[in-house]
Structures are given as C-alpha cells and as structure tokens.
Short mmCIF file of C-alpha atoms and ligand atoms in Angstrom, two decimals:
data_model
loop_
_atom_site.label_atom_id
_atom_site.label_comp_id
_atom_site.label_asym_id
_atom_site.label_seq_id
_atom_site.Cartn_x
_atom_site.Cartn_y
_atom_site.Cartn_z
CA UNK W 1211 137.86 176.57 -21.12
CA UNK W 1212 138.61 176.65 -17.24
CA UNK W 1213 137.07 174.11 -15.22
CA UNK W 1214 136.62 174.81 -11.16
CA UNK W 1215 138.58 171.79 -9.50
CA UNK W 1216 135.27 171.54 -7.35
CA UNK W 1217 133.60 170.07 -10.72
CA UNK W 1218 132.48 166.89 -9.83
CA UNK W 1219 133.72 165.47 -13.01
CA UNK W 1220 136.87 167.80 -12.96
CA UNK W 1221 139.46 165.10 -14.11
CA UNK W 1222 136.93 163.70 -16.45
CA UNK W 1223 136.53 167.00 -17.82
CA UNK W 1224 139.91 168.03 -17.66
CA UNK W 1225 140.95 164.89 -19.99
CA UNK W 1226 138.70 166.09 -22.51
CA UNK W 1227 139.94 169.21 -22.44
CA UNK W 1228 143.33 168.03 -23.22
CA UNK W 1229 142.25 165.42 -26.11
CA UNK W 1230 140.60 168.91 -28.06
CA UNK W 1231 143.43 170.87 -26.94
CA UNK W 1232 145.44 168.25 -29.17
CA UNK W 1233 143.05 168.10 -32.11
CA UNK W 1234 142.99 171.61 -32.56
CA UNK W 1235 146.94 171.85 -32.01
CA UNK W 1236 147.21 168.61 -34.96
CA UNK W 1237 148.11 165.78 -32.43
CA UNK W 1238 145.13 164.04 -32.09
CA UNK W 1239 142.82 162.84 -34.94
CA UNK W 1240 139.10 163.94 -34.72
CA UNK W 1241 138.52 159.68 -34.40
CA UNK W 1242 140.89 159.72 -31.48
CA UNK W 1243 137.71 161.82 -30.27
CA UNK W 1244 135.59 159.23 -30.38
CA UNK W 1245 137.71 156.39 -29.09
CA UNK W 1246 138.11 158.15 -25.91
CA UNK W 1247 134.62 158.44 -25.58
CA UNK W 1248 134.27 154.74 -26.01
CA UNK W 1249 136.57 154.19 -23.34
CA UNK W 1250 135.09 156.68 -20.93
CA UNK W 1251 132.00 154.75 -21.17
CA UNK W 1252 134.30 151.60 -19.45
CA UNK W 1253 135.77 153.41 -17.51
CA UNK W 1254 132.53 154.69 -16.08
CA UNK W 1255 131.65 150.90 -15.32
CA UNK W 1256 134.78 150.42 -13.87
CA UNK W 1257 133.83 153.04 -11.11
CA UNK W 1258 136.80 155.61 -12.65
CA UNK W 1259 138.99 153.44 -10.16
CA UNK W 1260 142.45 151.58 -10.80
CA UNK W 1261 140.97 147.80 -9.85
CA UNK W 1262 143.33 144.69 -8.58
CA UNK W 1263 143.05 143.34 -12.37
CA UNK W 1264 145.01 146.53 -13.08
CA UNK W 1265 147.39 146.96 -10.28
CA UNK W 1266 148.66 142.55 -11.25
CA UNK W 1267 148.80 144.08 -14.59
CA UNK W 1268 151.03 147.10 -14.10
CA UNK W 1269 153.37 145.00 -11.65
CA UNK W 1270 153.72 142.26 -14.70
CA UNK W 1271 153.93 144.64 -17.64
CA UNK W 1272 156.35 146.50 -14.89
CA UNK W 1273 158.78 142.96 -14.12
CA UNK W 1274 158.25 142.40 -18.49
CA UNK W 1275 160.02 145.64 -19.64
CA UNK W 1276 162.67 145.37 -17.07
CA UNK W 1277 163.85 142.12 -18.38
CA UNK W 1278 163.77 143.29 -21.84
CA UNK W 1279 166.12 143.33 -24.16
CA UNK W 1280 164.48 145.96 -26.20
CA UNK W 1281 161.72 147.65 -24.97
CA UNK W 1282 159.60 150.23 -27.04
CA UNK W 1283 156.83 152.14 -26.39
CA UNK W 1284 154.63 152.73 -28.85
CA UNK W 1285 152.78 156.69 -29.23
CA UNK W 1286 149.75 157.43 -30.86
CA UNK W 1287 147.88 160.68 -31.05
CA UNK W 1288 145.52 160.08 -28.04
CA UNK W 1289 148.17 158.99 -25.75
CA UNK W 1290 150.39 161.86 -26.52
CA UNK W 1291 148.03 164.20 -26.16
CA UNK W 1292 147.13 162.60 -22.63
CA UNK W 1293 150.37 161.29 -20.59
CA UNK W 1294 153.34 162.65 -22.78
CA UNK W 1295 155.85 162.85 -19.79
CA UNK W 1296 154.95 159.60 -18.48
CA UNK W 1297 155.48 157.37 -21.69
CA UNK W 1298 158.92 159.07 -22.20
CA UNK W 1299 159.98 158.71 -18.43
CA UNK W 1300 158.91 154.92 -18.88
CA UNK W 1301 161.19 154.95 -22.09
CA UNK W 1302 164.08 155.67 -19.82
CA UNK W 1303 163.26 153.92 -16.98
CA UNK W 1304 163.60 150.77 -18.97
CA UNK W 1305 166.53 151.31 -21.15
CA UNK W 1306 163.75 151.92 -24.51
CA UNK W 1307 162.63 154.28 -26.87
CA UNK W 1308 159.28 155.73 -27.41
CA UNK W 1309 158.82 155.09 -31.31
CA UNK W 1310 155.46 157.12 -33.09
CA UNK W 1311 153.33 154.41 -34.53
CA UNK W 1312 149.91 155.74 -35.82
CA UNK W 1313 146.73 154.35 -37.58
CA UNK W 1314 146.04 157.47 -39.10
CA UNK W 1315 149.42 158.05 -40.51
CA UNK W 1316 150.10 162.01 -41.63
CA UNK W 1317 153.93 162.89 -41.65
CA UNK W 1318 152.79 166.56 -40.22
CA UNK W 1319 151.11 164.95 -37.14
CA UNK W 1320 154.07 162.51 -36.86
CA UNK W 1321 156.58 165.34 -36.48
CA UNK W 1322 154.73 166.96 -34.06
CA UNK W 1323 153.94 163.85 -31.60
CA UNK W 1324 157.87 163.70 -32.31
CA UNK W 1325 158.38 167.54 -31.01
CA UNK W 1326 155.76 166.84 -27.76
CA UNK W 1327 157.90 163.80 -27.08
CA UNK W 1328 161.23 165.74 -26.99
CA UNK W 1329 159.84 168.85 -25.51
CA UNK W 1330 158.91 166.22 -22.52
CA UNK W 1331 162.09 164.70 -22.19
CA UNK W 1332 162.90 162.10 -24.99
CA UNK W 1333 166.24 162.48 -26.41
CA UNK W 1334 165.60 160.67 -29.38
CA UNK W 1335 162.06 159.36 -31.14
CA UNK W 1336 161.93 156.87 -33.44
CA UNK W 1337 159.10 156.07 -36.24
CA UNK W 1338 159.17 159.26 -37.75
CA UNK W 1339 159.09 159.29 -41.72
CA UNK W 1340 161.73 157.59 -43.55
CA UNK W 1341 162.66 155.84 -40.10
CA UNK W 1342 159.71 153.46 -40.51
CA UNK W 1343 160.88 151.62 -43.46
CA UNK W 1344 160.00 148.42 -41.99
CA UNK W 1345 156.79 146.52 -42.36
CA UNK W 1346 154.37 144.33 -39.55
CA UNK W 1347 153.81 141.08 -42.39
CA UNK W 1348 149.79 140.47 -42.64
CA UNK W 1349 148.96 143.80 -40.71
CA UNK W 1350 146.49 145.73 -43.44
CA UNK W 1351 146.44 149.58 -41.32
CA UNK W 1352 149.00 152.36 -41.75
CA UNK W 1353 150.56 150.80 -38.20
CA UNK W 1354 152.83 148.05 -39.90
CA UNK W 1355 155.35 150.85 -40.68
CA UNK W 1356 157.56 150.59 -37.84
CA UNK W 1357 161.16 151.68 -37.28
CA UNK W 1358 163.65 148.51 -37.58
CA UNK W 1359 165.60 149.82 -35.06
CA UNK W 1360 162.51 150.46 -32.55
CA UNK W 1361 159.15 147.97 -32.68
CA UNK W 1362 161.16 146.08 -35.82
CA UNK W 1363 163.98 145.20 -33.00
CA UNK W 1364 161.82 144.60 -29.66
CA UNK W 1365 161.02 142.02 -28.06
CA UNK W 1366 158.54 143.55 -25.84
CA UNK W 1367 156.22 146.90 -26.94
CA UNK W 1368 153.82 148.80 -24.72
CA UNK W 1369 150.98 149.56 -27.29
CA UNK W 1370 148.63 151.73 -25.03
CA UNK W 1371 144.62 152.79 -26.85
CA UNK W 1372 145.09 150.08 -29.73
CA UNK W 1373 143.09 149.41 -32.60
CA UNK W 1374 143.11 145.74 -32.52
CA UNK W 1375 144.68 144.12 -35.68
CA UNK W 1376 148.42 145.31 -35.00
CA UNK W 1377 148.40 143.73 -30.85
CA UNK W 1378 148.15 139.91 -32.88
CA UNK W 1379 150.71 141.08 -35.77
CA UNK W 1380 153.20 142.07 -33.15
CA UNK W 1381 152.59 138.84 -31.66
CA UNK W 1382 153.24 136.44 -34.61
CA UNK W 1383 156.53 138.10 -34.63
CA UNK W 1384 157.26 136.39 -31.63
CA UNK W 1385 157.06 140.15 -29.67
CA UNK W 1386 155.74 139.83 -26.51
CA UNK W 1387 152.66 143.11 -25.99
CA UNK W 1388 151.69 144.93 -23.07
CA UNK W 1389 147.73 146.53 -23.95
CA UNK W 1390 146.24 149.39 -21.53
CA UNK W 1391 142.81 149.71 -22.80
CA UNK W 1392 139.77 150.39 -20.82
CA UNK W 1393 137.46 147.80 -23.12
CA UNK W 1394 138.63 144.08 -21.38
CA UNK W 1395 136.70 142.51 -24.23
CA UNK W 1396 138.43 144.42 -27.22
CA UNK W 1397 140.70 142.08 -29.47
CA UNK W 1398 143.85 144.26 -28.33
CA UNK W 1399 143.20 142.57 -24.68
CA UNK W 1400 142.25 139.46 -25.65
CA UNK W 1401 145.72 138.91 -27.88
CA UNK W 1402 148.23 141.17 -25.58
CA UNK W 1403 150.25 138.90 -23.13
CA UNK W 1404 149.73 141.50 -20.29
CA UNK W 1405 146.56 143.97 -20.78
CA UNK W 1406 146.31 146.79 -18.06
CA UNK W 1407 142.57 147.46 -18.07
CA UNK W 1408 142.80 151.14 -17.13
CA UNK W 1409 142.58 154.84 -17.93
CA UNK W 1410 146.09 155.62 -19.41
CA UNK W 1411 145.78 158.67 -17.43
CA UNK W 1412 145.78 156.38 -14.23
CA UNK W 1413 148.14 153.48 -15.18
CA UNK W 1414 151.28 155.14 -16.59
CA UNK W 1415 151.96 156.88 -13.53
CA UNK W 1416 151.05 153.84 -11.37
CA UNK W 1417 153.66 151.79 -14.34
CA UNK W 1418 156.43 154.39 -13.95
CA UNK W 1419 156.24 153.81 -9.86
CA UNK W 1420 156.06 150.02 -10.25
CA UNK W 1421 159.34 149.94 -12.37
CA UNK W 1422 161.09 152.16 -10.04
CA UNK W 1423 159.87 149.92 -7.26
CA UNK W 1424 160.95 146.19 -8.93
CA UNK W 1425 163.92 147.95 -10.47
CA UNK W 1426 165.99 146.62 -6.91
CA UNK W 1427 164.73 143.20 -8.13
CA UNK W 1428 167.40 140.63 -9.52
CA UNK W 1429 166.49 139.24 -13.10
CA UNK W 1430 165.22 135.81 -11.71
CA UNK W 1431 162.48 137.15 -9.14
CA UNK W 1432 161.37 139.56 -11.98
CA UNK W 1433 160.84 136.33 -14.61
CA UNK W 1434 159.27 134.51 -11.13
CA UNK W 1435 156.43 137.42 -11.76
CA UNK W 1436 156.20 137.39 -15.16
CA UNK W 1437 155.80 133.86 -15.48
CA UNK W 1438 152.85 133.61 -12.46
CA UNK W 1439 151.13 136.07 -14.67
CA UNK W 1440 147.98 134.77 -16.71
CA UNK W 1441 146.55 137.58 -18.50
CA UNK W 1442 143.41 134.95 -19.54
CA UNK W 1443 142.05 134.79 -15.89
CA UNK W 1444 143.48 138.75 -15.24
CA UNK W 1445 140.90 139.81 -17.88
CA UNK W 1446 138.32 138.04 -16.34
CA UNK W 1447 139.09 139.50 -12.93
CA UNK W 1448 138.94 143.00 -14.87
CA UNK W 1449 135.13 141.84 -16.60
CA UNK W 1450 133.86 140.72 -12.51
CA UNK W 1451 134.99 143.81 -11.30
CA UNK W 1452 133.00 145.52 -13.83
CA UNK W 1453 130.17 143.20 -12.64
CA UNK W 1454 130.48 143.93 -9.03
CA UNK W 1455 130.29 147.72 -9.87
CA UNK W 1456 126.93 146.76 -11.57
CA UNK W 1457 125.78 144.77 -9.13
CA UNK W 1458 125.80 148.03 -6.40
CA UNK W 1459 123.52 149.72 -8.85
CA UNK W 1460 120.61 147.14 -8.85
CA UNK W 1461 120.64 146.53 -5.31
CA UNK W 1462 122.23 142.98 -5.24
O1 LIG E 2832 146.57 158.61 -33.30
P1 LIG E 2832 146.16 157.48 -34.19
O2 LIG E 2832 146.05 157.87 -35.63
O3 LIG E 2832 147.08 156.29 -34.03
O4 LIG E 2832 144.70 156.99 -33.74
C1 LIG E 2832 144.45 156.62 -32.40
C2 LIG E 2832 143.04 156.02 -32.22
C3 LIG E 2832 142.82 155.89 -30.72
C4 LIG E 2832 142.03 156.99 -32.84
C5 LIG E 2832 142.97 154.65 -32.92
O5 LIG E 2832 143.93 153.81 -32.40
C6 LIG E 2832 141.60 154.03 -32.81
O6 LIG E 2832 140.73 154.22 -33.64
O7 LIG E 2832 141.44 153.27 -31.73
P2 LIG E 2832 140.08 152.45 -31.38
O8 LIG E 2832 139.89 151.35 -32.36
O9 LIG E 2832 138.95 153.38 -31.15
O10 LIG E 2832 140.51 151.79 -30.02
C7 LIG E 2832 140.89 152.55 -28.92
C8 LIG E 2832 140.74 151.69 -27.66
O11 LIG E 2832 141.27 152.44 -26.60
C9 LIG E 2832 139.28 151.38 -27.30
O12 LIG E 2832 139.18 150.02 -26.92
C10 LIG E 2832 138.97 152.28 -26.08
O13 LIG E 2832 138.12 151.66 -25.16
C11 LIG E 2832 140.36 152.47 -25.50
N1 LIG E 2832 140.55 153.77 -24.84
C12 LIG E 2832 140.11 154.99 -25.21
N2 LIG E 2832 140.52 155.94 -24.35
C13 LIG E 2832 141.27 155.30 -23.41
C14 LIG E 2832 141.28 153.92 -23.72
N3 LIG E 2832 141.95 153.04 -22.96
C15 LIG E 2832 142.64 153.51 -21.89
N4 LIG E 2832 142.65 154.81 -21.54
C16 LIG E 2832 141.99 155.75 -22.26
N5 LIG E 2832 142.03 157.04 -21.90
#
C-alpha cells in the first residue's frame, strides 16, 4: 500500500503498515496486531507528542544504561518490526547486546527477528534457541527463557511493548528495568524503575541521542541523575499530561 505523505495520519498509517508488513513476513504475531492498537489508542490521548514525563524518562533510562555493567535490550516481534536499527544502535552505544525474548515463542520467528537484527547492524544476537537455556524463577509465559549470558547476566534490561508479568520477575532478580509503553497505568510501568511513556517509534531515536549526549558525562554526574529520578511521581506526570490533553477537548 502507498500512502501520500500529505495523509494526515501518514506516520500513523505508515506504522501500521510496517507492523502487517512484519506479520505477513513472520516477525510479528497477529496479537502484536492488537497490542499496537491498544497503544495507539494512548497515544492518541497523549496528543501523538513526546511529553516532559517522557523526555525525564529517556534522559534517566539514558544516564541507567551508561553506568551499566551489562546492559541488554530486550526484542520482541512488534518492536522489531518497528525501530530495528535503533534498538541495535542503542546495543552499541552502551556496550550491550540486543537478546530476542518473546511471549509467543516460535524458533522460526526467533531466527528471523535474529536475521532483521543483523541485517541492521548487530554483530551478534543473543536468545535465540538453545541460547536461552536459562529460566526468569516464578515467571509463568514463554519470556522466562533468557540467554545466561544476555538478560540472565544484566543488571539493567530495556524491555520496550511488555506484557506485564516478566517487568516484576526481572525485578526480583535484583535487575534494574527500563519500560517504554504508551499505557502509564499497565503493570509493566507501574513495576519498571524507569518507564518511558511513549511511542517506541518516537523514544528510541530520542534514547539513542540522549546517550550520545550524556556519554561526555563522568560516572558520578550520571548516578547524580539516576538517583533524582522517581519513576512513581514521573508516571503521574505522564497520567496529568494525558489529563491536560483531555481537558482542551471539553473546553476547560
Ligand atoms: O512478539 P511477542 O511474541 O513477544 O509479542 C509481543 C506482544 C506485543 C504481542 C506481547 O508482548 C503482548 O501481548 O503485549 P501486550 O500485553 O498487548 O502489551 C503491549 C503493551 O505495549 C501495551 O501496554 C500497549 O499499550 C503498549 N504498546 C503497543 N504499541 C506500542 C506500545 N507502547 C509503545 N509504543 C508502541 N508502538
């Protein structure tokens, strides 16, 4: 399908185009359909902008994976279907790895998320098969297989569209999660430490600038930002944003 660029909804439209474009090439589950539509319907309340709850996000999930000592970004289906040069340029900025961690586990998919991943850049991808012989404890969903030497190692893991369960898991382990998720109210934000409330398609790019811009930072001003960071009250800036937006629409 081509879409004019004078489309009023063109990038809306355009994302869309690129979740079917991976269903029907066996990257993105037919779910992974639906979840975006879930979050389009936030993001539609969140005036399809990138709000100040966002931007304080980015800058601490930005200062967190720099002072890493093993930082991993997780890939699902959506997400590699949708920003598969940013995630592995974010991998590198940061010393990590992307790793494929699905809820809809299928070793065919797997291997080609892998392929996307290297065709965009990553030199190596962990997760895939045999390589996730490790297991989240208490996590019930196909996403507690995780590579040992990837999420089983980190300390901090970007875990962008989540389903919920696995964001608290991680936790437990004493793993410190970055969220991007357009729903401020999911349990994925409520339990990450830093949750960008954002279109993916908006923050990574925003994320990859913000580490290139703190990377001239020394390791004590970049633990200065991630300690001033309360995600608690950062959510609720994200959920009166959302109100404001409202409020323009009913004449208060
Ligand atoms: O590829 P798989 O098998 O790992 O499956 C991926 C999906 C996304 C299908 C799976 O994780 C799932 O079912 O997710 P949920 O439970 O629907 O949650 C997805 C969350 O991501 C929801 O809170 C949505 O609001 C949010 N979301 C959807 N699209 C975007 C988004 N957040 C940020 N940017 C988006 N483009």
């Amino acid at each position: 399908m081509i879409i004019p660029k004078s489309h009023p909804r063109y990038v809306s439209l355009k994302t869309r185009e690129q979740l079917v474009r991976g269903n029907r090439s066996g990257i993105v589950v037919p779910e992974g359909l639906i979840a975006h539509g879930r979050g389009e319907a936030f993001d539609y309340i969140l005036g399809e902008k990138t709000g100040q709850s966002a931007r304080n996000a980015i800058t601490a999930a930005a200062a967190l994976l720099l002072t890493a000592r093993r930082p991993v970004i997780s890939v699902n289906g959506n997400t590699a279907a949708l920003v598969p040069g940013e995630l592995v340029r974010l991998a590198q900025a940061v010393g990590g790895d992307v790793e494929v961690n699905l809820f809809h586990r299928g070793s065919d998919r797997e291997k080609r998320i892998a392929r996307t991943l290297r065709r965009f850049g990553a030199s190596r991808v962990l997760g895939v098969g045999k390589d996730a012989s490790s297991r989240v404890p208490r996590l019930a969903s196909m996403r507690r297989q995780i590579d040992p030497s990837g999420i089983g190692d980190a300390d901090v893991v970007l875990v962008p569209l989540e389903d919920g369960d696995r964001a608290s898991a991680l936790h437990r382990m004493g793993k410190k999660v970055i969220a991007v998720d357009l729903n401020p109210l999911s349990r994925t934000s409520r339990s990450a430490n830093v949750t960008i409330v954002d279109n993916i398609t908006r923050a990574l790019p925003l994320l990859n600038r913000e580490v290139r811009r703190l990377r001239r930072y020394d390791r004590k001003r970049l633990s200065r930002i991630v300690g001033s960071f309360n995600n608690e009250k950062n959510i609720v800036l994200a959920v009166k944003e959302i109100t404001r937006y409202l409020d323009k629409w009913n004449g208060t």
